Coordinates of C-alpha atoms (C1' of nucleotides) in Angstrom, one line a residue:
Chain Q
M6 CA -0.3 0.3 -0.1
R7 CA 3.2 2.0 -0.3
F8 CA 4.6 4.0 -3.4
S9 CA 8.2 3.6 -4.1
I10 CA 9.5 6.7 -5.1
L11 CA 13.1 7.7 -6.6
P12 CA 13.1 11.5 -6.5
S13 CA 16.1 10.8 -8.7
A14 CA 14.8 8.8 -11.9
T15 CA 14.2 11.4 -15.1
E16 CA 10.6 10.4 -14.9
P17 CA 8.7 13.0 -12.9
I18 CA 7.2 12.1 -9.8
Y19 CA 3.5 12.5 -10.5
R20 CA 4.3 10.2 -13.1
Q21 CA 6.2 7.5 -11.4
I22 CA 3.0 7.2 -9.1
I23 CA 0.6 7.3 -12.1
E24 CA 2.2 4.2 -13.2
Q25 CA 2.1 2.3 -10.3
V26 CA -1.4 3.0 -9.5
R27 CA -2.0 2.0 -12.8
R28 CA -0.5 -1.4 -12.0
Q29 CA -1.4 -2.3 -9.1
V30 CA -5.4 -2.3 -10.9
A31 CA -4.6 -4.1 -13.6
S32 CA -2.7 -6.8 -11.5
G33 CA -5.6 -6.8 -9.2
Q34 CA -3.6 -6.3 -6.3
W35 CA -5.8 -2.9 -5.5
P36 CA -9.4 -3.8 -6.4
A37 CA -12.4 -1.5 -6.5
G38 CA -12.9 0.2 -2.9
T39 CA -9.2 0.0 -1.9
E40 CA -8.3 3.4 0.1
L41 CA -5.6 5.4 -1.6
P42 CA -2.9 6.4 1.0
S43 CA -3.8 10.5 2.0
I44 CA -1.9 13.3 -0.2
R45 CA -0.6 14.3 3.4
N46 CA 0.8 10.8 3.9
V47 CA 2.5 10.1 0.4
A48 CA 3.9 13.5 0.7
Q49 CA 5.4 13.2 3.9
E50 CA 6.8 9.6 4.3
H51 CA 8.4 10.6 0.6
A52 CA 9.4 14.1 1.8
I53 CA 7.5 15.6 -1.6
N54 CA 5.6 18.4 -1.7
P55 CA 2.0 17.5 -1.5
M56 CA 0.8 19.3 -4.6
T57 CA 2.5 16.3 -6.4
V58 CA 1.0 13.7 -4.9
S59 CA -2.1 15.6 -5.8
K60 CA -1.5 16.1 -9.4
A61 CA -0.9 12.3 -9.8
Y62 CA -4.5 11.6 -8.2
S63 CA -6.2 14.1 -9.9
L64 CA -5.0 13.3 -13.1
L65 CA -5.7 9.4 -12.2
E66 CA -9.6 10.7 -11.2
A67 CA -10.0 12.7 -14.5
E68 CA -8.9 8.9 -16.0
G69 CA -11.5 7.2 -14.5
L70 CA -9.4 4.9 -12.1
L71 CA -10.0 6.8 -8.8
E72 CA -12.9 8.3 -7.1
R73 CA -13.1 11.2 -4.8
R74 CA -15.0 10.2 -1.2
R75 CA -15.6 13.9 -0.1
G76 CA -13.9 14.6 3.0
M77 CA -12.7 10.9 3.1
G78 CA -10.3 10.4 0.8
M79 CA -9.8 9.0 -2.7
V80 CA -10.3 5.3 -3.8
I81 CA -10.3 2.9 -6.4
A82 CA -13.0 3.2 -8.8
A83 CA -15.7 0.3 -8.7
I84 CA -15.9 0.8 -12.7
R85 CA -12.8 -0.7 -13.7
P86 CA -13.0 -4.2 -14.2
A87 CA -9.8 -6.4 -12.9
G88 CA -7.9 -6.2 -15.8
D89 CA -7.2 -9.7 -17.3
P90 CA -4.0 -11.0 -18.3
D91 CA -4.9 -9.8 -21.8
Q92 CA -5.2 -6.0 -20.3
R93 CA -1.8 -6.6 -18.7
L94 CA 0.2 -7.7 -21.5
A95 CA -1.1 -4.6 -23.9
L96 CA 0.3 -2.4 -20.8
L97 CA 4.0 -3.8 -21.2
E98 CA 3.4 -4.3 -25.2
P99 CA 4.8 -0.4 -25.6
T100 CA 8.1 -1.4 -23.7
L101 CA 8.5 -4.4 -25.5
R102 CA 7.7 -3.2 -28.9
D103 CA 10.1 -0.2 -28.4
A104 CA 13.2 -2.4 -27.3
A105 CA 12.6 -4.8 -30.4
R106 CA 12.6 -1.7 -32.3
Q107 CA 16.2 -0.7 -30.7
A108 CA 17.7 -4.2 -31.0
A109 CA 16.9 -4.1 -34.9
Q110 CA 18.5 -1.1 -35.4
L111 CA 21.8 -2.5 -33.3
G112 CA 21.6 -5.8 -35.5
L113 CA 21.4 -8.1 -32.5
G114 CA 20.3 -11.7 -32.9
R115 CA 16.7 -12.9 -31.4
A116 CA 18.8 -15.1 -29.2
E117 CA 21.0 -12.5 -27.9
V118 CA 18.2 -10.4 -26.7
I119 CA 16.0 -12.8 -25.2
A120 CA 18.8 -14.4 -22.9
L121 CA 19.4 -11.0 -21.8
L122 CA 15.7 -10.3 -20.9
R123 CA 15.5 -13.5 -18.7
R124 CA 18.4 -12.0 -16.8
C125 CA 16.8 -8.7 -16.0
L126 CA 13.2 -11.0 -15.4
D127 CA 15.5 -12.4 -12.6
E128 CA 17.0 -9.7 -11.2
A129 CA 13.6 -7.9 -11.3
T130 CA 11.6 -11.0 -9.7
E131 CA 14.7 -11.2 -6.9
D132 CA 13.4 -7.7 -5.2
Chain G
M17 CA 19.6 6.0 -44.5
R18 CA 15.9 7.7 -42.9
F19 CA 15.2 8.4 -39.8
S20 CA 12.1 7.5 -38.1
I21 CA 11.1 10.1 -36.0
L22 CA 7.6 10.2 -34.1
P23 CA 7.0 13.7 -33.2
S24 CA 4.3 12.4 -30.2
A25 CA 6.4 10.0 -28.5
T26 CA 7.5 11.2 -25.2
E27 CA 11.5 10.9 -26.1
P28 CA 12.4 14.3 -27.6
I29 CA 12.7 14.7 -31.2
Y30 CA 17.0 15.5 -31.1
R31 CA 17.3 12.4 -28.7
Q32 CA 15.3 10.5 -31.2
I33 CA 17.8 11.2 -33.9
I34 CA 20.6 10.8 -31.2
E35 CA 20.1 7.5 -30.6
Q36 CA 19.2 6.4 -34.0
V37 CA 22.6 7.3 -35.1
R38 CA 24.4 5.6 -32.3
R39 CA 22.2 2.6 -33.1
Q40 CA 23.6 2.3 -36.6
V41 CA 27.1 3.1 -36.0
A42 CA 27.5 0.4 -33.3
S43 CA 25.9 -1.9 -35.4
G44 CA 28.2 -1.6 -38.2
Q45 CA 24.9 -0.4 -40.2
W46 CA 27.0 3.4 -40.6
P47 CA 30.3 2.7 -41.5
A48 CA 32.8 5.9 -41.1
G49 CA 32.5 8.4 -44.1
T50 CA 29.0 7.8 -44.3
E51 CA 27.5 10.8 -45.0
L52 CA 24.1 11.7 -43.0
P53 CA 21.3 12.9 -44.2
S54 CA 21.4 16.9 -44.8
I55 CA 19.9 19.3 -41.9
R56 CA 17.5 20.6 -44.4
N57 CA 16.3 16.7 -46.0
V58 CA 15.3 15.7 -42.6
A59 CA 13.7 18.6 -41.1
Q60 CA 11.3 18.9 -44.2
E61 CA 10.5 15.0 -44.6
H62 CA 9.7 15.2 -41.6
A63 CA 7.9 18.4 -40.7
I64 CA 9.7 19.1 -37.8
N65 CA 12.3 22.2 -37.0
P66 CA 15.8 22.4 -39.1
M67 CA 17.3 23.8 -35.6
T68 CA 16.1 20.7 -33.6
V69 CA 17.8 18.7 -36.7
S70 CA 20.9 21.0 -36.1
K71 CA 21.3 20.8 -31.8
A72 CA 21.3 16.6 -32.4
Y73 CA 24.1 16.6 -35.7
S74 CA 26.2 19.3 -33.2
L75 CA 25.7 17.3 -30.0
L76 CA 26.7 14.3 -31.6
E77 CA 29.5 15.7 -33.6
A78 CA 31.0 17.3 -29.7
E79 CA 30.5 13.7 -28.9
G80 CA 33.0 12.7 -32.2
L81 CA 30.8 10.6 -33.2
L82 CA 30.0 12.7 -36.3
E83 CA 32.5 15.3 -38.2
R84 CA 31.5 18.2 -40.1
R85 CA 33.1 18.0 -43.8
R86 CA 32.8 21.8 -45.4
G87 CA 30.0 21.9 -48.3
M88 CA 29.8 17.8 -47.8
G89 CA 27.4 17.9 -44.4
M90 CA 28.1 15.6 -41.7
V91 CA 29.7 12.0 -42.1
I92 CA 30.5 9.5 -39.4
A93 CA 33.7 10.0 -37.8
A94 CA 36.5 7.6 -38.6
I95 CA 37.4 7.1 -34.7
R96 CA 35.0 5.2 -33.8
P97 CA 35.0 1.0 -34.4
A98 CA 32.0 0.0 -34.8
G99 CA 30.9 -2.1 -31.1
D100 CA 31.2 -5.3 -30.9
P101 CA 28.4 -7.5 -29.9
D102 CA 28.5 -6.9 -25.8
Q103 CA 28.6 -3.5 -26.0
R104 CA 25.8 -3.2 -28.5
L105 CA 23.9 -5.4 -26.0
A106 CA 24.7 -2.9 -23.3
L107 CA 23.4 -0.4 -25.1
L108 CA 19.7 -2.3 -25.4
E109 CA 19.8 -3.5 -21.4
P110 CA 18.4 -0.3 -19.9
T111 CA 14.9 -0.9 -21.5
L112 CA 14.7 -4.3 -21.0
R113 CA 15.5 -3.6 -17.4
D114 CA 12.7 -1.4 -17.4
A115 CA 10.6 -3.8 -18.9
A116 CA 11.4 -6.4 -16.6
R117 CA 10.4 -4.1 -13.8
Q118 CA 7.2 -3.0 -15.4
A119 CA 6.5 -6.7 -15.5
A120 CA 7.6 -8.2 -12.0
Q121 CA 4.1 -5.3 -11.0
L122 CA 1.9 -6.2 -13.5
G123 CA 2.1 -10.0 -11.9
L124 CA 2.8 -11.2 -15.3
G125 CA 5.3 -14.8 -16.0
R126 CA 8.1 -15.1 -17.5
A127 CA 6.9 -17.1 -20.4
E128 CA 4.2 -14.6 -21.0
V129 CA 6.7 -12.0 -21.0
I130 CA 9.1 -13.6 -23.4
A131 CA 6.5 -14.6 -25.8
L132 CA 5.1 -11.0 -26.3
L133 CA 9.2 -10.0 -27.0
R134 CA 9.3 -12.7 -29.3
R135 CA 6.3 -11.5 -31.4
C136 CA 7.6 -8.0 -31.2
L137 CA 11.0 -9.0 -32.6
D138 CA 9.1 -10.3 -35.3
E139 CA 7.4 -7.1 -36.1
A140 CA 10.7 -5.0 -35.9
T141 CA 12.5 -7.2 -38.3
E142 CA 9.8 -7.5 -40.8
D143 CA 10.4 -3.5 -41.5
Chain C
M28 CA -9.9 33.8 -29.6
R29 CA -9.8 35.3 -25.9
F30 CA -10.9 34.0 -22.4
S31 CA -13.7 35.4 -20.4
I32 CA -12.7 34.7 -16.8
L33 CA -14.2 36.0 -14.1
P34 CA -12.3 35.9 -10.8
S35 CA -15.1 36.4 -8.7
A36 CA -17.1 33.0 -9.9
T37 CA -18.1 30.5 -7.5
E38 CA -16.5 28.0 -10.3
P39 CA -13.1 27.9 -10.1
I40 CA -10.3 29.1 -13.1
Y41 CA -9.1 26.6 -14.4
R42 CA -12.8 25.3 -14.8
Q43 CA -14.4 28.4 -16.6
I44 CA -11.2 27.9 -19.3
I45 CA -12.1 24.0 -19.8
E46 CA -15.7 24.7 -20.5
Q47 CA -14.8 27.5 -22.8
V48 CA -12.8 25.9 -24.5
R49 CA -15.1 22.5 -25.1
R50 CA -17.7 24.7 -26.4
Q51 CA -15.9 26.4 -28.7
V52 CA -14.2 23.2 -30.3
A53 CA -18.5 21.6 -30.0
S54 CA -19.3 25.1 -31.8
G55 CA -17.2 24.7 -34.1
Q56 CA -15.7 27.8 -33.7
W57 CA -12.1 26.5 -32.8
P58 CA -11.4 23.9 -35.7
A59 CA -8.9 21.3 -35.0
G60 CA -5.2 22.9 -35.5
T61 CA -6.5 26.4 -34.2
E62 CA -3.7 27.4 -31.6
L63 CA -4.4 28.4 -28.0
P64 CA -3.7 31.5 -26.7
S65 CA 0.4 30.9 -24.4
I66 CA -0.4 29.9 -21.0
R67 CA 1.9 33.1 -20.3
N68 CA -0.6 35.4 -22.8
V69 CA -4.0 34.0 -21.1
A70 CA -2.0 34.3 -17.3
Q71 CA -0.5 38.1 -18.0
E72 CA -4.3 39.1 -19.3
H73 CA -6.6 38.1 -16.9
A74 CA -3.9 38.8 -13.8
I75 CA -4.0 34.9 -12.7
N76 CA -1.4 32.3 -12.2
P77 CA 0.8 30.5 -14.7
M78 CA 0.1 27.2 -13.3
T79 CA -3.7 27.8 -13.2
V80 CA -4.1 28.4 -16.8
S81 CA -1.3 25.5 -17.5
K82 CA -4.1 23.0 -14.9
A83 CA -6.7 24.0 -17.6
Y84 CA -4.7 23.4 -20.8
S85 CA -2.9 20.0 -19.2
L86 CA -6.6 18.3 -18.2
L87 CA -7.9 18.8 -21.5
E88 CA -4.9 17.4 -23.4
A89 CA -5.3 14.5 -21.1
E90 CA -8.9 14.8 -22.2
G91 CA -7.8 14.5 -26.0
L92 CA -8.8 18.0 -27.0
L93 CA -5.7 19.3 -27.3
E94 CA -2.1 18.6 -28.2
R95 CA 0.7 19.8 -27.4
R96 CA 3.1 21.1 -30.0
R97 CA 6.2 20.5 -28.1
G98 CA 8.1 24.4 -27.8
M99 CA 5.7 25.6 -30.0
G100 CA 2.2 25.6 -27.9
M101 CA -0.9 23.6 -27.7
V102 CA -3.7 23.1 -30.3
I103 CA -6.8 21.6 -31.3
A104 CA -6.2 18.0 -31.3
A105 CA -7.5 16.9 -35.3
I106 CA -9.0 13.7 -33.5
R107 CA -12.3 15.6 -33.0
P108 CA -14.8 15.9 -35.2
A109 CA -16.7 19.4 -34.8
G110 CA -19.3 19.0 -32.6
D111 CA -22.9 18.2 -34.8
P112 CA -25.8 19.9 -33.3
D113 CA -27.2 16.5 -31.3
Q114 CA -23.4 16.5 -29.6
R115 CA -24.0 20.4 -28.7
L116 CA -27.7 19.5 -27.2
A117 CA -26.3 16.7 -25.5
L118 CA -23.6 19.4 -23.5
L119 CA -26.2 21.1 -22.4
E120 CA -28.5 18.7 -21.3
P121 CA -27.7 18.1 -18.1
T122 CA -28.0 21.7 -16.8
L123 CA -31.9 21.7 -18.6
R124 CA -32.5 18.2 -16.6
D125 CA -31.4 20.1 -13.5
A126 CA -33.2 23.1 -13.8
A127 CA -36.4 20.2 -14.9
R128 CA -36.0 18.9 -11.7
Q129 CA -36.2 22.4 -9.6
A130 CA -38.8 23.5 -11.5
A131 CA -40.8 20.3 -10.7
Q132 CA -39.7 20.5 -7.3
L133 CA -41.0 24.1 -6.6
G134 CA -44.2 23.0 -8.5
L135 CA -43.8 25.5 -11.3
G136 CA -45.7 25.3 -14.5
R137 CA -44.6 24.4 -17.9
A138 CA -45.3 27.6 -19.6
E139 CA -44.2 29.6 -17.2
V140 CA -40.7 28.1 -16.7
I141 CA -40.3 27.9 -20.8
A142 CA -41.4 32.1 -20.8
L143 CA -38.7 32.7 -18.2
L144 CA -36.4 30.3 -20.7
R145 CA -37.1 32.5 -23.1
R146 CA -36.6 35.5 -21.5
C147 CA -33.1 34.2 -20.5
L148 CA -32.4 33.3 -23.7
D149 CA -33.2 37.2 -25.3
E150 CA -30.8 38.3 -22.7
A151 CA -27.8 35.9 -23.2
T152 CA -28.0 36.5 -27.1
E153 CA -28.1 40.7 -26.4
D154 CA -24.2 39.9 -25.2
Chain B
M12 CA -40.8 13.3 2.0
R13 CA -37.3 12.0 0.5
F14 CA -34.3 13.7 -0.6
S15 CA -32.8 12.7 -3.8
I16 CA -28.9 12.6 -3.3
L17 CA -26.3 11.8 -5.5
P18 CA -23.3 12.0 -3.6
S19 CA -21.4 12.2 -6.3
A20 CA -22.7 15.2 -8.4
T21 CA -20.2 18.7 -8.0
E22 CA -22.6 20.2 -5.7
P23 CA -21.8 19.4 -2.0
I24 CA -24.7 16.8 -0.2
Y25 CA -25.6 19.4 2.7
R26 CA -26.4 22.0 0.0
Q27 CA -28.4 19.5 -1.7
I28 CA -30.4 18.6 1.2
I29 CA -30.8 22.5 2.0
E30 CA -32.1 23.5 -1.7
Q31 CA -34.5 20.8 -1.6
V32 CA -36.3 21.6 1.7
R33 CA -36.3 25.1 0.5
R34 CA -38.1 24.4 -2.8
Q35 CA -40.6 22.1 -1.2
V36 CA -41.6 24.7 1.2
A37 CA -41.4 27.4 -1.4
S38 CA -44.0 25.3 -3.5
G39 CA -46.4 24.2 -0.8
Q40 CA -45.6 20.7 -0.6
W41 CA -44.7 20.9 2.9
P42 CA -46.8 22.8 4.8
A43 CA -46.0 24.5 8.5
G44 CA -45.4 21.3 10.7
T45 CA -44.6 18.9 8.4
E46 CA -41.7 16.8 10.0
L47 CA -38.6 16.2 8.0
P48 CA -37.1 12.2 8.0
S49 CA -34.7 12.0 11.1
I50 CA -31.2 12.5 10.8
R51 CA -30.4 8.4 11.5
N52 CA -33.2 7.9 8.6
V53 CA -31.6 10.4 6.0
A54 CA -28.0 9.2 6.5
Q55 CA -28.4 5.6 6.8
E56 CA -31.0 5.3 3.4
H57 CA -28.2 7.3 1.1
A58 CA -25.6 6.2 2.9
I59 CA -24.1 9.7 3.9
N60 CA -22.0 10.6 6.8
P61 CA -24.8 11.4 10.2
M62 CA -22.6 14.6 10.4
T63 CA -23.6 15.9 6.3
V64 CA -27.4 16.0 7.3
S65 CA -27.4 17.5 10.6
K66 CA -25.1 20.3 8.7
A67 CA -27.6 21.0 6.3
Y68 CA -30.8 20.5 8.8
S69 CA -28.8 23.4 11.5
L70 CA -28.2 25.9 8.3
L71 CA -31.7 25.7 8.1
E72 CA -32.9 26.1 11.3
A73 CA -30.7 29.1 11.7
E74 CA -32.3 29.9 8.3
G75 CA -35.6 30.2 10.6
L76 CA -36.9 27.6 7.9
L77 CA -37.0 24.7 10.4
E78 CA -37.8 24.6 14.2
R79 CA -36.2 22.1 16.4
R80 CA -39.0 19.7 18.3
R81 CA -37.8 17.8 21.3
G82 CA -38.5 14.6 21.0
M83 CA -40.3 14.9 17.3
G84 CA -37.2 15.6 15.8
M85 CA -37.2 19.0 13.0
V86 CA -40.6 20.6 11.3
I87 CA -41.4 23.0 8.9
A88 CA -41.2 26.8 10.6
A89 CA -44.6 28.1 11.0
I90 CA -43.7 31.5 10.3
R91 CA -42.7 31.0 6.9
P92 CA -45.7 30.9 4.3
A93 CA -45.5 29.1 0.8
G94 CA -43.7 31.5 -1.7
D95 CA -45.9 32.9 -4.4
P96 CA -45.5 32.1 -8.1
D97 CA -42.9 34.6 -8.8
Q98 CA -40.8 34.4 -5.9
R99 CA -40.8 30.4 -7.2
L100 CA -39.6 31.2 -10.4
A101 CA -36.9 33.8 -9.0
L102 CA -35.3 30.8 -7.6
L103 CA -35.2 28.7 -10.6
E104 CA -33.5 31.8 -12.6
P105 CA -30.2 31.7 -12.1
T106 CA -30.2 28.3 -13.1
L107 CA -31.9 29.3 -16.7
R108 CA -29.7 32.3 -17.0
D109 CA -26.8 29.9 -16.8
A110 CA -28.6 27.4 -19.4
A111 CA -29.1 30.3 -21.7
R112 CA -25.6 31.4 -21.4
Q113 CA -24.2 28.0 -22.6
A114 CA -26.4 27.6 -25.1
A115 CA -25.3 31.3 -26.9
Q116 CA -21.5 29.8 -26.7
L117 CA -23.0 26.7 -28.3
G118 CA -24.1 28.3 -30.9
L119 CA -27.5 27.1 -30.8
G120 CA -30.9 28.0 -31.8
R121 CA -33.6 29.0 -29.4
A122 CA -35.8 26.5 -30.7
E123 CA -34.0 23.2 -30.1
V124 CA -32.9 24.6 -26.9
I125 CA -37.0 25.0 -25.7
A126 CA -37.7 21.8 -27.4
L127 CA -35.1 20.1 -25.1
L128 CA -36.2 21.9 -22.2
R129 CA -39.6 20.7 -22.8
R130 CA -38.4 16.6 -23.0
C131 CA -36.5 17.4 -19.4
L132 CA -39.6 18.6 -18.0
D133 CA -41.7 15.5 -19.5
E134 CA -39.2 13.4 -18.0
A135 CA -39.0 15.3 -14.7
T136 CA -42.7 15.5 -14.1
E137 CA -43.2 11.7 -14.8
D138 CA -41.2 10.7 -12.0
Chain Z
dG28 C1' -9.3 14.5 9.1
dT29 C1' -9.8 14.9 4.0
dG30 C1' -8.7 17.1 -1.0
dG31 C1' -9.5 21.4 -3.9
dT32 C1' -7.9 25.9 -5.7
dC33 C1' -5.0 29.4 -6.0
dT34 C1' -0.4 32.5 -5.6
dA35 C1' 4.4 33.0 -6.0
dG36 C1' 9.0 32.0 -7.6
dA37 C1' 12.0 28.6 -9.6
dC38 C1' 15.0 25.8 -12.9
dC39 C1' 14.1 23.0 -16.6
dA40 C1' 13.4 21.1 -21.5
dC41 C1' 12.6 21.6 -25.9
dT42 C1' 11.8 24.3 -30.3
Chain V
dG21 C1' 10.0 31.5 -27.3
dT22 C1' 6.8 27.4 -25.5
dG23 C1' 5.3 23.8 -21.7
dG24 C1' 6.7 20.5 -17.7
dT25 C1' 7.8 20.1 -12.8
dC26 C1' 8.6 21.1 -8.1
dT27 C1' 8.5 23.7 -4.2
dA28 C1' 6.4 26.2 -0.1
dG29 C1' 2.7 28.3 2.1
dA30 C1' -2.1 30.4 2.3
dC31 C1' -7.0 29.7 2.3
dC32 C1' -11.3 27.4 1.4
dA33 C1' -15.4 23.3 1.4
dC34 C1' -16.4 19.1 3.0
dG35 C1' -17.4 15.2 6.1

DNA sequence: GTGGTCTAGACCACT
DNA sequence: GTGGTCTAGACCACG
């Protein structure tokens, strides 16, 4: 129920938050009705400005993924069904498509690329 | 000998150009002496600002990857040897590492992810 | 091509801007490609903070109504077809539906209500 | 004798309650002495916070429209006479004025707007 | 307690 | 020139 935020990353903080919420919802780990940590809490924990968190939450609300419960914080919207596996794969596709394009421009073979992905997957699941 | 540029992508245009030149050189597809398309040409073809192309070329020149030949435009510098396979793989690694992190957060299995990458590689090499 | 902003209204400023852009697009007065006044311009003209204008533009971009031309301001997105009359009426419907509900609770007759609307329409078109 | 409350509307809940009581009184549908539903009942029925209902009732009491009868809950105060038709129309005017302004910005014709209002009035009186 | 709005000002990135 | 991001702090509205 906590965000992992890297202030030094090139990706802006508010977008890091947005992406994490999207993935948590798509993976079914945050079902409809889940209460999000309050803006002030997130801001304090990560020593960032409340406006930055608010911006992320507001955009997610405009997107329909969050609902405001006035005076009571934000919750995951009921509308969204839990993401099925295909939907989750679709979220990953743009990144892999870009990787494939880069591999082609680098003249790399399929086997090499897939072997490298395997290694990265191992690292990522270790954490 | 043409760039593929997506003005709507999140990656800035000048950086798209830089990365493509780097990959073409690393893969040996653009050996030393290869002439680059003129700034004016690139700008017209993709309906982008000539200043943007100029910025990319200038940065590549400062990096030593390009050389300015008066009257001939820019050419790939003689100094840089084509990257060996490991070096080329290293250029791809950050993207795959990010993809693996996303896959983990989405709760996707290794097999699914690798299958999707295979499909993307097929598409990318068709072009 | 200018916004009319009332800082004293109960409706927040950024929302006043959003609603005006939506109506201008729906009515066909701002076709696709129309350049919007720059954030700094709008902010200066109305003596409001650039962030406020930026918030309106960003939300309209997230909505798909605006597109960013990097380094060159915002334009009306090409995707949206000019609103047909039915679409424009649909934008008005929620307000009229609310008015009808109020009239019913007030026990007012149809004729009275419609006569009042006529008077209001006269006033609004005078301006 | 029940309220219609939409927690998702932009209008705050306590204000929705206040406005409805005002209209029922102005229209004479709730004459002096009418008992209002208890705070607990309203809160349960609409799954809202009792404090919210209490706030609405208290404001209406301060306004003189309601009276607190110990053990009987709140009743419509005797003082207020039912509003005459002109007074009731005046309560509706701001909403219609806003609708007319929107219609003008949308470039809609008088006939269309009035026809739509007729349809909305039909719907509203059906309920 | 919750989030919303606005301000003022800084710094960065892109064209 | 353009918009984007973030900070710091004030005040309001809602429950």
